[in-house]
Coordinates of C-alpha atoms and ligand atoms in Angstrom, one line a residue:
M287 CA 0.0 0.1 0.0
T288 CA 1.3 3.6 -0.9
S289 CA 1.2 6.6 1.3
H290 CA -1.4 7.9 -1.3
E291 CA -3.5 4.9 -1.4
L292 CA -3.7 5.1 2.8
H293 CA -5.2 8.3 2.2
V294 CA -8.5 7.1 1.4
L295 CA -9.1 4.8 4.0
S296 CA -11.4 5.6 6.9
A297 CA -10.3 6.4 10.4
E298 CA -11.3 2.8 11.3
Q299 CA -9.6 1.0 8.5
K300 CA -6.5 3.3 9.1
Q301 CA -6.7 2.2 13.1
A302 CA -6.9 -1.4 11.9
L303 CA -4.0 -1.1 9.4
L304 CA -1.9 0.6 11.8
R305 CA -2.4 -2.0 14.4
S306 CA -1.7 -5.0 11.9
V307 CA 1.5 -3.1 10.6
L308 CA 2.5 -2.8 14.2
R309 CA 2.0 -6.3 15.3
K310 CA 4.1 -7.4 12.2
R311 CA 7.0 -5.1 12.8
Q312 CA 6.8 -6.2 16.8
E313 CA 6.8 -10.1 15.5
A314 CA 9.5 -9.2 13.2
A315 CA 11.6 -7.3 15.7
A316 CA 11.1 -10.7 18.0
G317 CA 12.5 -13.0 15.7
A318 CA 14.8 -11.0 13.4
R319 CA 18.6 -10.3 14.0
M320 CA 19.3 -6.4 14.5
P321 CA 20.8 -4.8 11.2
D322 CA 24.2 -4.2 11.4
Y323 CA 24.8 -0.7 12.8
T324 CA 28.3 -1.1 13.9
R325 CA 29.7 0.7 11.0
Q326 CA 27.5 3.5 11.4
S327 CA 28.6 6.7 13.5
Y328 CA 27.1 10.1 13.8
D329 CA 30.1 12.1 14.6
L330 CA 30.3 14.5 12.0
F331 CA 32.5 16.5 13.9
M332 CA 35.8 14.0 13.7
P333 CA 38.9 16.3 13.7
G334 CA 40.8 16.3 10.4
S335 CA 39.6 15.4 7.0
D336 CA 40.6 13.8 3.9
P337 CA 42.0 16.4 1.8
E338 CA 40.6 14.3 -1.4
L339 CA 37.2 14.7 0.0
S340 CA 35.3 17.7 0.4
E341 CA 33.1 18.1 3.2
I342 CA 29.9 17.6 1.4
R343 CA 31.0 14.4 -0.4
R344 CA 32.1 13.3 3.1
F345 CA 28.8 14.2 4.6
N346 CA 26.6 12.4 1.5
A347 CA 28.6 9.3 1.6
W348 CA 27.5 9.2 5.4
V349 CA 24.2 9.8 4.4
D350 CA 24.0 6.9 1.5
S351 CA 25.3 4.7 3.6
T352 CA 22.9 5.1 6.5
I353 CA 20.1 4.8 4.4
A354 CA 21.5 1.7 2.8
A355 CA 21.8 0.1 6.3
G356 CA 17.9 1.2 6.6
C357 CA 18.6 3.4 9.5
Y358 CA 18.3 7.0 8.2
T359 CA 15.4 8.4 10.5
F360 CA 16.0 12.1 9.7
E361 CA 13.5 14.3 7.8
T362 CA 11.0 11.2 7.8
P363 CA 7.9 12.4 6.3
R364 CA 4.7 11.9 8.4
H365 CA 1.1 11.0 6.9
E366 CA -0.8 13.4 8.6
A367 CA -1.1 16.6 11.0
Q368 CA 1.2 16.6 14.0
R369 CA -1.4 14.2 16.0
P370 CA -0.8 12.1 18.8
E371 CA -0.4 9.2 16.8
N372 CA 1.2 9.3 13.2
V373 CA 2.5 7.0 10.4
L374 CA 6.0 7.8 9.3
V375 CA 6.9 7.0 5.5
R376 CA 10.6 5.8 5.4
E377 CA 13.0 6.1 2.4
N378 CA 11.9 2.7 1.3
G379 CA 8.2 3.3 1.7
E380 CA 8.2 1.3 5.0
L381 CA 5.0 2.8 7.2
L382 CA 5.9 3.0 10.5
P383 CA 3.1 3.9 13.1
V384 CA 4.2 5.9 16.3
V385 CA 3.2 7.7 19.2
N386 CA 4.2 11.2 18.1
M387 CA 6.3 13.2 20.9
A388 CA 8.6 15.0 18.5
S389 CA 6.4 17.7 17.5
Y390 CA 6.0 21.2 19.4
N391 CA 2.3 21.3 19.0
Y392 CA 1.8 21.6 22.8
L393 CA -2.0 22.4 22.7
G394 CA -2.9 20.3 19.5
L395 CA -4.0 23.6 18.3
S396 CA -2.5 23.1 14.5
Y397 CA -5.4 20.9 13.5
H398 CA -8.1 22.3 15.8
P399 CA -11.3 22.8 13.2
E400 CA -11.8 26.1 13.9
V401 CA -8.0 27.2 13.5
I402 CA -8.1 25.7 10.2
Q403 CA -11.5 27.1 9.1
A404 CA -10.0 30.6 10.2
A405 CA -6.8 29.8 8.2
K406 CA -8.9 28.8 5.0
D407 CA -11.4 32.1 5.4
A408 CA -7.9 34.2 5.4
L409 CA -6.7 32.4 2.2
D410 CA -10.0 32.8 0.2
R411 CA -9.7 36.6 1.2
Y412 CA -6.1 37.5 0.9
G413 CA -4.7 34.8 -1.6
L414 CA -1.9 32.6 -0.8
G415 CA 0.7 35.4 -0.1
V416 CA 1.3 39.0 0.5
S417 CA 4.0 38.9 -2.2
S418 CA 5.9 42.0 -0.7
S419 CA 7.8 43.3 2.4
P420 CA 5.6 44.4 5.1
I421 CA 7.2 48.0 4.7
A422 CA 6.6 48.0 1.0
G423 CA 3.2 46.9 0.5
G424 CA 2.9 43.3 2.3
T425 CA 0.8 44.1 5.1
I426 CA -2.6 43.2 5.3
L427 CA -5.4 44.3 7.8
L428 CA -5.2 40.9 9.4
H429 CA -1.5 41.5 10.5
A430 CA -2.8 44.6 12.6
E431 CA -5.6 42.4 14.2
L432 CA -2.8 40.0 15.3
E433 CA -0.7 42.7 16.6
K434 CA -3.5 44.2 18.9
A435 CA -4.8 40.5 19.7
L436 CA -1.1 39.9 20.9
V437 CA -0.9 42.8 23.2
D438 CA -4.5 42.4 24.3
F439 CA -3.7 38.8 25.6
L440 CA -0.9 39.6 27.2
G441 CA -2.0 42.7 28.9
L442 CA 0.4 45.1 27.6
P443 CA -1.7 47.4 26.0
G444 CA 1.0 50.3 25.3
R445 CA 3.2 48.0 23.7
G446 CA 4.2 47.7 19.8
V447 CA 4.6 44.5 18.1
S448 CA 6.9 43.5 15.2
L449 CA 5.8 40.5 13.2
F450 CA 8.2 38.1 11.5
T451 CA 7.9 35.1 9.3
T452 CA 9.9 32.6 11.6
G453 CA 10.6 32.6 15.4
Y454 CA 14.2 32.3 14.2
N455 CA 14.0 35.7 12.5
V456 CA 12.5 37.6 15.3
N457 CA 15.7 36.8 17.3
T458 CA 18.4 37.4 14.5
G459 CA 16.4 40.5 13.2
T460 CA 16.0 42.1 16.6
L461 CA 19.2 41.6 18.1
S462 CA 20.9 43.1 14.9
A463 CA 18.4 45.9 14.6
I464 CA 19.0 47.0 18.4
I465 CA 22.7 46.2 19.3
K466 CA 25.4 47.9 17.2
P467 CA 29.1 47.5 17.1
G468 CA 30.6 48.7 20.5
G469 CA 27.3 47.2 22.1
H470 CA 27.3 44.0 24.0
V471 CA 24.9 40.7 24.0
I472 CA 24.9 38.4 27.0
L473 CA 23.8 34.9 26.2
D474 CA 22.7 32.4 28.7
A475 CA 24.6 29.2 27.8
A476 CA 21.6 27.3 27.0
A477 CA 20.1 29.9 24.6
H478 CA 18.8 29.0 21.1
M479 CA 20.8 29.1 18.2
S480 CA 18.9 31.8 16.7
L481 CA 20.0 34.0 19.5
A482 CA 23.6 33.0 19.3
E483 CA 23.5 34.0 15.7
G484 CA 21.6 37.1 16.1
A485 CA 24.5 38.0 18.8
Q486 CA 27.1 37.5 15.9
L487 CA 25.2 39.7 13.5
T488 CA 25.3 42.6 15.7
R489 CA 29.2 42.7 15.5
G490 CA 29.2 43.8 19.2
E491 CA 30.8 41.9 21.8
V492 CA 29.2 38.6 22.7
H493 CA 29.4 37.0 26.2
T494 CA 27.9 33.7 27.7
F495 CA 26.9 33.3 31.4
A496 CA 26.5 29.7 32.8
H497 CA 23.2 28.6 32.6
N498 CA 20.8 30.3 34.6
D499 CA 23.7 31.3 37.0
L500 CA 22.9 34.9 38.3
G501 CA 26.5 35.2 39.8
D502 CA 28.1 34.6 36.5
L503 CA 25.7 37.2 35.0
E504 CA 26.6 39.8 37.6
R505 CA 30.3 39.2 37.1
I506 CA 29.8 39.7 33.3
L507 CA 27.6 43.0 34.0
R508 CA 30.1 44.3 36.3
S509 CA 33.0 43.7 33.9
I510 CA 31.3 45.5 31.0
T511 CA 30.0 48.6 33.0
R512 CA 33.2 49.3 35.0
S513 CA 34.7 51.5 32.2
G514 CA 31.1 53.3 31.9
P515 CA 27.6 53.1 30.5
A516 CA 27.1 50.5 27.5
R517 CA 24.1 49.2 25.5
I518 CA 23.8 45.8 26.6
M519 CA 20.9 43.3 25.9
V520 CA 20.9 40.0 28.4
C521 CA 19.1 37.2 26.5
A522 CA 17.3 34.5 28.3
E523 CA 14.4 31.8 27.6
G524 CA 11.1 30.9 29.5
A525 CA 11.5 27.3 28.9
Y526 CA 14.7 25.6 27.9
S527 CA 14.0 23.2 25.4
S528 CA 17.2 21.1 25.9
D529 CA 16.4 20.5 29.8
G530 CA 12.8 21.7 30.0
D531 CA 13.7 23.9 32.9
Y532 CA 12.5 27.6 33.3
G533 CA 14.8 30.6 33.3
D534 CA 15.4 32.5 36.2
L535 CA 13.8 35.6 34.6
A536 CA 12.7 37.6 37.8
G537 CA 16.5 37.4 39.1
I538 CA 17.6 38.1 35.6
A539 CA 15.4 41.2 35.3
A540 CA 16.5 42.6 38.6
L541 CA 20.1 42.5 37.8
A542 CA 19.8 43.7 34.3
R543 CA 17.9 46.5 35.8
R544 CA 20.9 47.4 38.3
Y545 CA 23.2 47.4 35.7
G546 CA 21.3 49.5 32.9
A547 CA 21.1 46.6 30.6
M548 CA 18.1 45.4 28.7
V549 CA 16.6 42.0 28.7
L550 CA 15.3 39.8 25.9
V551 CA 13.2 36.8 26.9
D552 CA 12.4 34.2 24.4
E553 CA 9.3 32.4 25.5
A554 CA 8.8 30.0 22.3
H555 CA 8.1 26.9 24.2
S556 CA 6.2 28.6 27.1
I557 CA 3.7 30.9 25.3
L558 CA 0.3 29.8 25.7
V559 CA 1.5 26.4 27.5
T560 CA 2.3 28.2 31.1
G561 CA 1.7 31.1 33.4
P562 CA -1.5 32.8 34.2
G563 CA -3.9 32.4 31.3
G564 CA -1.0 30.9 29.2
R565 CA 1.1 34.2 29.2
G566 CA 4.4 32.1 29.9
V567 CA 7.1 32.0 32.3
A568 CA 7.8 35.7 33.0
A569 CA 4.0 36.5 33.7
A570 CA 4.2 33.5 36.2
Q571 CA 7.2 35.2 38.0
G572 CA 5.4 38.6 38.2
V573 CA 8.0 40.1 35.6
L574 CA 6.3 40.1 32.3
D575 CA 6.2 44.2 32.1
Q576 CA 9.9 44.2 33.1
I577 CA 10.7 42.2 29.9
D578 CA 11.8 44.8 27.3
F579 CA 11.9 42.4 24.3
F580 CA 9.6 39.4 24.8
V581 CA 9.7 37.0 22.2
I582 CA 7.1 34.7 21.0
T583 CA 7.1 32.1 18.1
F584 CA 3.8 30.9 16.5
S585 CA 5.4 27.6 15.6
K586 CA 5.1 26.0 19.1
A587 CA 1.6 26.0 20.8
L588 CA 0.2 28.2 18.2
G589 CA 0.4 25.5 15.9
A590 CA 1.6 27.3 12.8
L591 CA 5.1 29.5 11.9
G592 CA 6.1 32.9 12.3
G593 CA 6.9 34.9 15.5
A594 CA 6.7 38.3 17.1
V595 CA 8.7 40.6 19.3
I596 CA 6.6 42.6 21.8
T597 CA 8.6 45.9 23.1
R598 CA 7.7 49.6 23.5
R599 CA 6.0 50.9 20.5
D600 CA 8.7 53.2 19.2
I601 CA 11.2 50.6 19.4
A602 CA 8.7 48.0 17.4
R603 CA 8.8 50.5 14.7
Y604 CA 12.4 51.0 14.6
I605 CA 12.6 47.0 14.4
N606 CA 10.2 47.1 11.4
W607 CA 12.1 49.2 9.6
Y608 CA 15.9 48.1 10.6
A609 CA 15.4 44.2 11.4
R610 CA 17.0 43.4 7.9
C611 CA 15.4 39.8 7.5
R612 CA 12.2 41.6 7.8
L613 CA 12.6 44.4 5.8
F614 CA 14.4 42.4 3.0
S615 CA 11.7 39.8 3.0
C616 CA 8.2 38.8 2.3
G617 CA 5.3 39.4 5.0
L618 CA 3.8 36.9 7.2
D619 CA 1.3 34.8 5.0
P620 CA -2.6 35.1 5.3
A621 CA -3.6 31.8 5.9
V622 CA -1.0 31.7 8.7
T623 CA -1.8 35.0 10.4
G624 CA -5.7 34.0 10.4
G625 CA -4.7 30.6 11.9
V626 CA -2.6 31.9 14.7
L627 CA -5.2 34.8 15.3
Q628 CA -7.8 32.0 16.0
A629 CA -5.4 29.6 17.7
L630 CA -4.6 32.7 20.2
R631 CA -8.3 33.1 21.1
I632 CA -8.9 29.7 21.9
G633 CA -5.6 29.4 23.6
A634 CA -6.7 32.2 26.0
G635 CA -9.8 31.0 26.3
E636 CA -11.4 27.9 28.4
V637 CA -10.6 25.1 26.1
G638 CA -7.0 26.7 26.2
E639 CA -6.8 26.8 30.0
A640 CA -8.3 22.8 30.2
R641 CA -5.7 21.8 27.7
R642 CA -3.0 23.4 29.8
M643 CA -4.3 21.5 32.9
R644 CA -4.5 18.2 30.8
L645 CA -0.8 18.9 29.7
R646 CA 0.6 19.3 32.8
D647 CA -1.1 16.2 34.2
L648 CA 0.1 14.0 31.5
A649 CA 3.7 15.5 31.8
A650 CA 3.6 14.4 35.5
R651 CA 2.4 11.0 34.6
L652 CA 5.2 10.6 32.1
R653 CA 7.9 11.6 34.5
E654 CA 6.4 9.5 36.9
R655 CA 6.6 6.4 34.5
L656 CA 10.0 7.0 33.9
R657 CA 11.5 8.0 37.3
G658 CA 14.2 5.7 38.7
R659 CA 14.0 3.7 35.6
V660 CA 15.9 6.0 33.1
Q661 CA 18.0 9.0 33.5
L662 CA 15.7 12.2 33.4
V663 CA 16.4 15.7 33.6
E664 CA 14.1 16.6 36.2
G665 CA 11.8 19.6 36.3
E666 CA 8.0 20.6 36.0
S667 CA 7.6 21.0 32.2
W668 CA 6.1 19.3 29.6
I669 CA 9.4 18.8 27.8
V670 CA 10.8 15.6 29.1
P671 CA 14.4 14.7 28.5
V672 CA 15.6 11.4 28.8
I673 CA 19.8 11.1 28.7
Y674 CA 20.9 8.1 26.9
G675 CA 24.6 9.2 26.9
S676 CA 26.7 8.3 24.1
D677 CA 26.5 10.0 20.9
E678 CA 27.2 6.4 19.3
R679 CA 23.9 5.3 20.2
T680 CA 22.0 8.0 18.5
L681 CA 21.4 6.0 15.1
L682 CA 20.7 3.0 16.5
L683 CA 18.3 4.3 19.0
T684 CA 16.3 6.5 16.8
D685 CA 15.8 3.8 14.4
Y686 CA 14.9 1.2 17.0
M687 CA 12.4 3.8 18.8
Q688 CA 10.7 4.4 15.3
R689 CA 10.1 0.7 14.8
A690 CA 9.0 0.1 18.1
G691 CA 6.2 2.9 17.9
L692 CA 7.5 5.9 19.4
E693 CA 8.9 9.3 17.9
T694 CA 11.1 11.7 19.9
S695 CA 13.2 14.4 19.5
I696 CA 16.9 13.7 19.5
V697 CA 19.4 16.2 20.7
Q698 CA 23.3 15.4 20.7
Y699 CA 26.4 17.1 20.7
P700 CA 27.0 19.9 19.7
A701 CA 23.6 21.2 20.7
V702 CA 24.3 19.4 24.2
P703 CA 27.7 18.4 25.7
R704 CA 29.3 15.2 24.5
H705 CA 27.8 12.1 26.7
L706 CA 24.8 14.2 27.3
S707 CA 22.8 13.0 24.3
R708 CA 19.0 13.0 24.9
M709 CA 15.8 12.1 23.7
R710 CA 13.2 14.8 24.3
L711 CA 9.5 13.8 24.9
F712 CA 7.3 16.7 23.9
V713 CA 4.3 15.9 25.7
T714 CA 0.9 17.6 24.2
S715 CA -2.6 18.0 25.8
E716 CA -4.2 15.7 23.3
H717 CA -2.2 12.4 23.9
S718 CA -4.1 9.9 26.0
P719 CA -2.7 8.4 29.3
E720 CA -2.5 5.2 27.2
Q721 CA -0.3 6.9 24.6
I722 CA 1.7 8.3 27.6
D723 CA 2.2 4.8 29.1
R724 CA 3.1 3.0 26.1
A725 CA 5.7 5.6 25.1
A726 CA 7.2 5.0 28.9
E727 CA 7.3 1.2 28.2
I728 CA 8.9 1.6 24.8
I729 CA 11.6 3.9 26.5
V730 CA 12.3 1.5 29.1
A731 CA 12.6 -1.6 26.6
A732 CA 15.0 0.7 24.9
A733 CA 16.9 1.8 27.7
R734 CA 17.2 -2.1 28.7
T735 CA 18.6 -3.1 24.9
F736 CA 20.9 -0.1 24.7
G737 CA 22.2 -0.2 28.3
F738 CA 21.1 3.0 29.7
A739 CA 18.5 1.6 32.1
L740 CA 19.2 3.0 35.5
S741 CA 18.4 -0.3 37.3
E742 CA 20.9 -2.1 35.7
G743 CA 23.3 0.5 36.8
A744 CA 24.6 0.6 33.3
F745 CA 24.7 4.5 32.8
A746 CA 26.2 7.2 34.8
P747 CA 26.2 10.6 33.5
P748 CA 29.4 12.3 34.0
D749 CA 30.0 14.4 36.9
G750 CA 30.0 18.3 36.7
A751 CA 28.7 18.0 33.1
P752 CA 28.7 21.6 31.5
A753 CA 25.5 23.2 30.9
A754 CA 24.0 22.7 27.4
G755 CA 24.9 24.7 24.3
P756 CA 22.8 26.4 21.7
Q757 CA 20.0 24.4 20.6
G758 CA 19.2 23.6 16.9
Ligands
PMP260 N1 13.6 30.2 20.0 C1 13.5 29.0 20.5 C2 13.5 28.9 21.9 C3 13.4 27.9 20.1 O1 13.1 26.6 20.2 C4 13.4 28.1 18.5 C5 12.8 26.7 17.4 N2 12.8 25.4 18.0 C6 13.1 29.1 17.6 C7 13.5 30.1 18.7 C8 12.8 29.2 16.3 O2 11.6 29.1 16.1 P1 10.9 29.0 14.9 O3 10.8 27.4 14.5 O4 9.5 29.5 14.9 O5 11.7 29.8 13.6

């Protein structure tokens, strides 16, 4: 059966097919020998290189051999929307039914019927794209509606909004517009790659403080301001996606204020998911109004793509003109804008509140099922990282997991330190308790197979491991 034929089946037929495929896979896995992965490595960062072989040829040789070994798990297309269960379509046409814990669709809003309808309505009215830079003619009425909805939702009526077509661009565009050569950017060590790259684009001085370490941040602030006032931006996040922990935003805001620095907080993973009414971690810590640049993306709980920075109105207007990736690029597309507006309405209301509570309970359930059995990064959030250690396990493990019926988001070096490779489990409010339990059992079975189950004492993370690096 091809993936196109799968499309015409009823939901019941699809479920029956998935069950039978899964059963066959499990039977085959029980009887079959593991493919020979021993020659596969995921270490693209080996020192030195063959001068005869360019980096690109070397990379492609690696990808080809991995596909030939049947264990290439990256960019595997899925068959449907980002629902709690999905079917992966492998390179060779194999269909793998999985519990989907690899998507940031935390509240399931990407496929909410009212969100889809709103996107269709916007598409009908405005067409597919805006075909121009927002400054030069690519602005539609819906953009202004979304800007107003965002400041109303956050309870920051005096603020301005600058919309971007990706969350990545919000960070690179904002930092490069605001910090000039001679200025300073101070990044939390676990800050996202878009913040790290944005910092480089400023051509100012870039500093890094140990993850969530206020003492280290103050040391840097003191050394910069010793020779007089400077333009400084401190960058942190609401919920960090590598460890699933929260930024100490109240502490950072207070310190920054003391040293005359500005604060940018990226709430990509936390907006609409936590805090009062879903307003995020800064709101939960009571400092939302002290954040100078409040960054959100539409690609996580809002179920779409794009993003925004909410800041002083005059500064937002300046960013609209001076963020190069906004000025020299097309405006946010109508269907996404309409869909995000509707997702925001739903997420800010009763449905959003109910989904946030369900999400919290499901995340706690998953942590409880895994605690003591595998090495968890402890926390309270809906991002549950399980450390499996060595990068050498990555390929085998992701292939094994997909075949066993679970897709997770894998992060390894250089996104996190060596030996702290992890699978991140993104819980959504739409997972069922049964799917959560099934996922936990698959992980524990994988941990036994690959030797990182805690009870067997086979795995001990290194002492004093450094904080995570920039996330991809
Ligand atoms: N900021 C953070 C903290 C992120 O995790 C990501 C992507 N995962 C981004 C920004 C980039 O967002 P987008 O995918 O919307 O471009």
